[in-house]
Short mmCIF file of C-alpha atoms and ligand atoms in Angstrom, two decimals:
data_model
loop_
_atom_site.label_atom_id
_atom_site.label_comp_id
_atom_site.label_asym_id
_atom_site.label_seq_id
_atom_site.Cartn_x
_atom_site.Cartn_y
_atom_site.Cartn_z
CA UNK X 75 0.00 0.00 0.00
CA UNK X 76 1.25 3.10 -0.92
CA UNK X 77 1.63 6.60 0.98
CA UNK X 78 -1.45 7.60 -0.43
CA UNK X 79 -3.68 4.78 0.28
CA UNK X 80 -3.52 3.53 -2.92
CA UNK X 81 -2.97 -0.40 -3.82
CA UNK X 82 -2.05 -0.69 -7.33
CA UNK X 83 1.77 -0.41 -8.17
CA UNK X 84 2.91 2.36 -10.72
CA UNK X 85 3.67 1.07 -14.07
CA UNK X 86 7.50 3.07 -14.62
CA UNK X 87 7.05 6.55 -14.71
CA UNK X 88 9.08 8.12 -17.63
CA UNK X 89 9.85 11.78 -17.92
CA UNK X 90 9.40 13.73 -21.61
CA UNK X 91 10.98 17.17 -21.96
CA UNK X 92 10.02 18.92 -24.63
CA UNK X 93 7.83 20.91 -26.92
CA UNK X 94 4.56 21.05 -26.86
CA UNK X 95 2.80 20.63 -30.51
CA UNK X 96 -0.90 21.86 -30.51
CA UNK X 97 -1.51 19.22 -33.64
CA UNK X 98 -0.46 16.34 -31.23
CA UNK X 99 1.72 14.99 -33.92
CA UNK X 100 5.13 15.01 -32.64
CA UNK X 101 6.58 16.81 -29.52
CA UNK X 102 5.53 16.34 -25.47
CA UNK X 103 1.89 14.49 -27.11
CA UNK X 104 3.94 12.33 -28.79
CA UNK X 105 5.83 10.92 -26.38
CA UNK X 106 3.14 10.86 -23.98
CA UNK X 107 1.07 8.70 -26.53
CA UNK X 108 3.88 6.50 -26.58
CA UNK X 109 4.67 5.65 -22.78
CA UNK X 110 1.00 5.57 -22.39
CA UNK X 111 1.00 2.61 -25.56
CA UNK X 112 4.25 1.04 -23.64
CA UNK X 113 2.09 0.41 -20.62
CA UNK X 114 4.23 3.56 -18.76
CA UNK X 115 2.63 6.69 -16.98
CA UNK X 116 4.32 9.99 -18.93
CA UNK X 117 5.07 13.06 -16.86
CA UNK X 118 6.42 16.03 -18.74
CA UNK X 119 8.16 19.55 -18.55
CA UNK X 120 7.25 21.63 -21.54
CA UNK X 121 10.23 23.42 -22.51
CA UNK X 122 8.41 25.47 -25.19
CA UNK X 123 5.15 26.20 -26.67
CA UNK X 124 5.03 26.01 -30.11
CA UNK X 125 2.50 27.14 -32.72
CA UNK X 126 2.05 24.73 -35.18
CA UNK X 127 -0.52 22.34 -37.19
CA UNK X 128 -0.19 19.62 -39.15
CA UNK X 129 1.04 22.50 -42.06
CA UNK X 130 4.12 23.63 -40.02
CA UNK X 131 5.64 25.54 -37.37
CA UNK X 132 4.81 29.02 -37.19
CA UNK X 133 6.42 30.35 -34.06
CA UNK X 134 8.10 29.14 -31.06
CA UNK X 135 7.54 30.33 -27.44
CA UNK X 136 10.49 28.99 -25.08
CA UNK X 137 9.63 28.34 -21.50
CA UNK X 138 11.98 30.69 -19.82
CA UNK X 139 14.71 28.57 -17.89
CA UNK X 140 13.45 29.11 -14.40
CA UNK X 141 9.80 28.04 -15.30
CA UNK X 142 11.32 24.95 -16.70
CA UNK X 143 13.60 24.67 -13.31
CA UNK X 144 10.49 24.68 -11.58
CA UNK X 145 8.59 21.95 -13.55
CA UNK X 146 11.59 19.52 -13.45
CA UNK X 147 11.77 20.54 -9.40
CA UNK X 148 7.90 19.70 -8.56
CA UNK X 149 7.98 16.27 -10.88
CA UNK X 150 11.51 15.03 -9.25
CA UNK X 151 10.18 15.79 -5.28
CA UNK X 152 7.26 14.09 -6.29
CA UNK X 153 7.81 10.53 -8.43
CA UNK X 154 10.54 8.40 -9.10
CA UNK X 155 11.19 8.53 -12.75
CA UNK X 156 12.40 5.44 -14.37
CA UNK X 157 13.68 7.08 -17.55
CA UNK X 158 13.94 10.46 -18.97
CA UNK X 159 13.64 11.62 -22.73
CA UNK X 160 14.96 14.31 -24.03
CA UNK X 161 13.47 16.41 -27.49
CA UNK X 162 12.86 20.36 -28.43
CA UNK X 163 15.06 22.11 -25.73
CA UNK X 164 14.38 25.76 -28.07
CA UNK X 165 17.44 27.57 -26.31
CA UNK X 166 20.72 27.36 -24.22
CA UNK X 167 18.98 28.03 -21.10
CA UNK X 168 16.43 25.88 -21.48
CA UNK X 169 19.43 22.70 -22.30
CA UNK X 170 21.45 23.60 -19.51
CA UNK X 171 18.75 23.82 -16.77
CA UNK X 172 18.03 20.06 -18.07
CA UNK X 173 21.71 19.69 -17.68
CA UNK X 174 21.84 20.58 -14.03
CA UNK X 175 18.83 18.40 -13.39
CA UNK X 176 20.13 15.33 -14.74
CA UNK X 177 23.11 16.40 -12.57
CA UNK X 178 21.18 16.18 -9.29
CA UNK X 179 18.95 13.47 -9.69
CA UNK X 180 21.25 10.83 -11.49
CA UNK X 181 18.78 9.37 -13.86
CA UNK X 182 20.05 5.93 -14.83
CA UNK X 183 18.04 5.88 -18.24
CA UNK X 184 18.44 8.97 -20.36
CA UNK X 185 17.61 8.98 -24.20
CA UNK X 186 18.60 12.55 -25.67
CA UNK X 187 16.96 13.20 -29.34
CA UNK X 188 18.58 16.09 -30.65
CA UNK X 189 16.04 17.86 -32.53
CA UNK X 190 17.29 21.44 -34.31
CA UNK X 191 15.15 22.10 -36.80
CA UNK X 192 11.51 21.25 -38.29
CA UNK X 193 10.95 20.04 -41.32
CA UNK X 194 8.87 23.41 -42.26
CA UNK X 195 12.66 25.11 -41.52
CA UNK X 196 11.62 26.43 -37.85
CA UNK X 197 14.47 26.65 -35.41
CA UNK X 198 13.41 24.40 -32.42
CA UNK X 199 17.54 24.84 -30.66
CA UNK X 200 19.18 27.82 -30.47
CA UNK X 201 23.10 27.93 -31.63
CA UNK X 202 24.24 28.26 -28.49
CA UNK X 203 21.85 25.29 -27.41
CA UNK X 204 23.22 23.15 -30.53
CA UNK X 205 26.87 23.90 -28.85
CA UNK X 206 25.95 23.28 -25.44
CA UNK X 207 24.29 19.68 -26.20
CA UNK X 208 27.55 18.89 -27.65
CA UNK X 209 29.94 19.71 -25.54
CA UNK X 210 27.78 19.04 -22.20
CA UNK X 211 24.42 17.22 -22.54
CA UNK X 212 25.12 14.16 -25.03
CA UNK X 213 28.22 13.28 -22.43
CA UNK X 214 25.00 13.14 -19.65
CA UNK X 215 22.55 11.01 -21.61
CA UNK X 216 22.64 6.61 -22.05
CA UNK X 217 21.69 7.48 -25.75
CA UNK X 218 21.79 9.83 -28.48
CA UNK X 219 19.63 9.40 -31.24
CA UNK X 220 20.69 12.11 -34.21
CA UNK X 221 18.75 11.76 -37.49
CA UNK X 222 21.76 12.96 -40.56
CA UNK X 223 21.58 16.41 -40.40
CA UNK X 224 21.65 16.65 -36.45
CA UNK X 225 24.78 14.14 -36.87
CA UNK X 226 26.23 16.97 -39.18
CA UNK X 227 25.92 19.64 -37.33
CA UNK X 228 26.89 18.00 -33.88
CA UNK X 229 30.20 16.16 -35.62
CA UNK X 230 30.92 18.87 -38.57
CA UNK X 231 31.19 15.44 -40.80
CA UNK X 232 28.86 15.48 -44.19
CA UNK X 233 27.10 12.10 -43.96
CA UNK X 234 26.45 10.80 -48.08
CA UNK X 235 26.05 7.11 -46.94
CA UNK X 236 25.86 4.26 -43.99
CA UNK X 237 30.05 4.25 -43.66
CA UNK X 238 29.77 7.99 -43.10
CA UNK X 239 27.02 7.94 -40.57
CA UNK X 240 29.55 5.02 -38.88
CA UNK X 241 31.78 7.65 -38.95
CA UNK X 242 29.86 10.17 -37.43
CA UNK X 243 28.87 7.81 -34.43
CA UNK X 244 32.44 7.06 -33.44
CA UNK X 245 32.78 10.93 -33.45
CA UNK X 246 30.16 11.50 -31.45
CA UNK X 247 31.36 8.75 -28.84
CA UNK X 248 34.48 10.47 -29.00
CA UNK X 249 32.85 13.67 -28.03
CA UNK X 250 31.55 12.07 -24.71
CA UNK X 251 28.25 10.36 -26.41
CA UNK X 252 27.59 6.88 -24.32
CA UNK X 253 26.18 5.47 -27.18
CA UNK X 254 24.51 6.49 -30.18
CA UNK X 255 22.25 5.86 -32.97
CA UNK X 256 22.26 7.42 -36.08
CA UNK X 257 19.01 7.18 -38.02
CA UNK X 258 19.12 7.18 -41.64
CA UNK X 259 15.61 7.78 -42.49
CA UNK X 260 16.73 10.36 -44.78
CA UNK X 261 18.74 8.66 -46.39
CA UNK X 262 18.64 6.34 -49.65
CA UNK X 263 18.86 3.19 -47.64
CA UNK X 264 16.49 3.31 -44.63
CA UNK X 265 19.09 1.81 -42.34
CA UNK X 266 20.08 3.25 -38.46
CA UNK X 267 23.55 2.61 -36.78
CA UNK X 268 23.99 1.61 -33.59
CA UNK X 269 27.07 1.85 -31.81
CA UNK X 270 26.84 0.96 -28.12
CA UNK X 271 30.44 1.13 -26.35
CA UNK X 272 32.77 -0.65 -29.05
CA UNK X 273 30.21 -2.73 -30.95
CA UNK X 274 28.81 -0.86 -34.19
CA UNK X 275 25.26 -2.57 -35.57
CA UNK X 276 23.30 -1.77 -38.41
CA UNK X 277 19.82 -1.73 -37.62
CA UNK X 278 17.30 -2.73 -40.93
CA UNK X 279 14.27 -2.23 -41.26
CA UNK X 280 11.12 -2.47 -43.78
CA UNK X 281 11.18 0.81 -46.24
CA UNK X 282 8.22 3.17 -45.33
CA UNK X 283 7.83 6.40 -46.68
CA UNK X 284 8.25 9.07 -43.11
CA UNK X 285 8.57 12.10 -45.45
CA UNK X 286 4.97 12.34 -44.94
CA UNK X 287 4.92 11.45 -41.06
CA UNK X 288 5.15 13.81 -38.92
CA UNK X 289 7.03 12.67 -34.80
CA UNK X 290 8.90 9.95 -35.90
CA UNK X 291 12.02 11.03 -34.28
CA UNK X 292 9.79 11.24 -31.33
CA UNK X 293 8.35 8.69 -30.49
CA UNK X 294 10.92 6.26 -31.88
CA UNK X 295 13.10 8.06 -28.89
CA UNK X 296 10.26 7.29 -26.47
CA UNK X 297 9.59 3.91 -27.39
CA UNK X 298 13.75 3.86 -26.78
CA UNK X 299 12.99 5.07 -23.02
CA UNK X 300 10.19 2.87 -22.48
CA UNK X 301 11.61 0.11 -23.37
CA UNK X 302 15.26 0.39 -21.78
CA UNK X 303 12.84 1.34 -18.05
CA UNK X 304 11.27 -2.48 -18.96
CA UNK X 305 15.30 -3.44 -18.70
CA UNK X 306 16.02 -4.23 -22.41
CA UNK X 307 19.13 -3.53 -23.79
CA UNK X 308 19.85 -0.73 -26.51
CA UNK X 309 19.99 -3.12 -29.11
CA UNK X 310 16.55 -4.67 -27.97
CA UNK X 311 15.11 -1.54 -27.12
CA UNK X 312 16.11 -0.16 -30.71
CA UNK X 313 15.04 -2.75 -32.50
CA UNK X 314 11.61 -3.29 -31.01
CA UNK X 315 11.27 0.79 -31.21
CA UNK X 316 11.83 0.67 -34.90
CA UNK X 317 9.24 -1.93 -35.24
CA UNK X 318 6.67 -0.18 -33.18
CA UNK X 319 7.82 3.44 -34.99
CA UNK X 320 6.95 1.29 -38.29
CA UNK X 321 3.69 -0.23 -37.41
CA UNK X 322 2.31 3.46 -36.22
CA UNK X 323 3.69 5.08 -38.99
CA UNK X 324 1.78 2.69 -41.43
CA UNK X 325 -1.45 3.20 -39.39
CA UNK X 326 -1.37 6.72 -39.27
CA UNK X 327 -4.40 8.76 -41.32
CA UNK X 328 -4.26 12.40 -42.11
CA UNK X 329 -5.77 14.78 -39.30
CA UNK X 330 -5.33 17.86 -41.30
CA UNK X 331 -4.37 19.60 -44.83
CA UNK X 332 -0.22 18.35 -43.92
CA UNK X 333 1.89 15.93 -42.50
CA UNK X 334 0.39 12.98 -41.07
CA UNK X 335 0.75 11.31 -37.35
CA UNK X 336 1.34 8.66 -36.47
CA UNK X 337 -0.82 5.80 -34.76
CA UNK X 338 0.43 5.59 -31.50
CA UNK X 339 -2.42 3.07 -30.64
CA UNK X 340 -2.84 0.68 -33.46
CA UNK X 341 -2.08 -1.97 -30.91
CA UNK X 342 -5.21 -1.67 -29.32
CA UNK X 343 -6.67 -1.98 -32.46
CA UNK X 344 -5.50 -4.86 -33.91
CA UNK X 345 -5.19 -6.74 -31.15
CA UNK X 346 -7.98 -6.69 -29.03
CA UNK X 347 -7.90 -8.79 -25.74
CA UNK X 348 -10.13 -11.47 -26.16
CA UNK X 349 -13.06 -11.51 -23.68
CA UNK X 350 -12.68 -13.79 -21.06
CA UNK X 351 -9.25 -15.11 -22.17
CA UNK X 352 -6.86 -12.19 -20.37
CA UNK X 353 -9.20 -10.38 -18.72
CA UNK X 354 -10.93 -12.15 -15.44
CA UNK X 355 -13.67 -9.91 -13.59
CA UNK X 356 -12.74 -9.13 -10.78
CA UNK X 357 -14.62 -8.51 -7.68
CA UNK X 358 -16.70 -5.74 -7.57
CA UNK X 359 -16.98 -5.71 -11.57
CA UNK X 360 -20.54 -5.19 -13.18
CA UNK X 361 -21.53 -8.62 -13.68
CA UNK X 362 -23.03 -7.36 -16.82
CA UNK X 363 -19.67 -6.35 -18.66
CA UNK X 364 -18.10 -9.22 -18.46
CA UNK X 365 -18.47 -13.16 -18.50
CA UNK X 366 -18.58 -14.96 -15.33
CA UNK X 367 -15.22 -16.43 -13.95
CA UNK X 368 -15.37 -19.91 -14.44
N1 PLP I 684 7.54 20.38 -32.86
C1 PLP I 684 8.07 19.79 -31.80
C2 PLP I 684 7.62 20.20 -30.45
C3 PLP I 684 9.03 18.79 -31.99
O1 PLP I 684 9.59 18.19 -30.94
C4 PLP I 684 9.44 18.44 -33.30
C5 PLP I 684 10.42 17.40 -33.56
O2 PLP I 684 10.97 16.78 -32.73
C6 PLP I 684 8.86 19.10 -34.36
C7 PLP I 684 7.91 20.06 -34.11
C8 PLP I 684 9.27 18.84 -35.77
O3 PLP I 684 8.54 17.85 -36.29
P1 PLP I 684 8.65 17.59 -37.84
O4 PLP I 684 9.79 16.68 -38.02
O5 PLP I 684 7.38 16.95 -38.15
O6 PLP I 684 8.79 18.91 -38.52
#
């Protein structure tokens, strides 16, 4: 029983910071959606409120650093967070408050997504933000998970095929990175490399068009978190991320006049529980909703 009289045990509690997306498609909804499909309970600290649709971005408001001190100070007094992940941080202050939080708490499980830019050309990371995740915040997180162009601009490298974005992950390793995985959606060959500690992997996958998708990076990161708090490994974690990021990206449906979300819930869809076979009623249930226990 816990403090609060409660009986049931938390499922892991996993902690999102990031931007908030109106449309729902990518950003703090996104990850949400995906703890919440991972069987977790999502908490989040909204580093910035953006203004966007399915369309685009059209501006960004940053949570000003102390506001975002104070979110990350009520959540860690208050749970124990099993994982954290890490998207939009819009601006240097903003990164290193998450810095000095990771810093005092000592979050085992840490996935770091890198995001810069949008794909409507909106800055979501400041320059001095893109520095400080660098030089500071990749060396504090289990995993960083650059798509190409964030690999460019964090290793200076130009990335033209799967031996350059190998390239780029040892650099970024170098540069204090844990471990890393490149993903090469935008690239020719859909493939994402891996390298945790020494061992470099190339992670496969079926080709499905994500120019159209909109959160990809996000939830695949999420789906990351959620599955190292269930104590996979990376390479587990990765893989069954990519095959979830897959599956919802092939469910999504349009929403709007642009990009399309994904289906964060297509589980529940094609796979409903069976009646009677998983779930027993238990006492107290309305005899009229389910079967009687046999
Ligand atoms: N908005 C927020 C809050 C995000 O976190 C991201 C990407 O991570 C985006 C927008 C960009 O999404 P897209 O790749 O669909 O442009």
């Amino acid at each position: 029983m816990s403090t609060n009289g409660h009986s049931h045990s938390a499922p892991p509690i996993l902690l999102t910071i990031s931007g908030f997306d109106p449309s729902c498609g990518a950003g703090t909804a996104a990850d949400l959606k995906t703890f919440a499909a991972h069987g977790c309970y999502g908490v989040a600290a909204i580093t910035s409120l953006t203004v966007q649709n399915t369309q685009g971005v059209e501006t960004v408001h940053n949570t000003p650093s102390a506001e975002l001190r104070e979110q990350l100070g009520v959540l860690a007094k208050d749970c124990e967070i099993a994982a954290v992940k890490i998207g939009m941080l819009g601006n240097r202050g903003n990164a290193v408050v998450v810095a000095e939080f990771l810093d005092a708490h000592r979050i085992a499980l840490v996935v770091l997504d890198p995001v810069m830019k949008s794909s409507s050309g909106a800055e979501l990371l400041d320059a001095g933000g893109i520095k400080f995740v660098s030089t500071e915040l990749l060396k504090r997180a289990s995993v960083i998970t650059p798509n190409v162009p964030e690999a460019e601009v964090l290793t200076g490298l130009t990335i033209k095929d799967v031996a350059d974005m190998e390239a780029a992950a040892r650099k970024l390793v170098e540069m204090g990175a844990h471990s890393v995985i490149v993903k090469g959606g935008h690239m020719e060959r859909a493939v994402d490399v891996l390298l945790d500690g020494n061992e470099m992997v190339q992670l496969g996958g079926d080709r499905v068009k994500t120019e159209n998708n909109h959160g990809t990076g996000c939830t695949f990161a999420s789906a990351i978190a959620a599955q190292l708090a269930a104590g996979r490994s990376l390479f587990e974690a990765a893989t069954l991320a990519k095959a979830y990021v897959t599956k919802a990206i092939e469910k999504g449906y349009a929403i709007g006049k642009g990009r399309v979300p994904l289906d964060h819930f297509y589980r529940q869809k094609i796979e409903p529980l069976a009646r009677g076979t998983h779930e027993v009623p238990q006492h107290g249930m309305h005899p009229a909703a389910e079967p009687t226990a046999h």
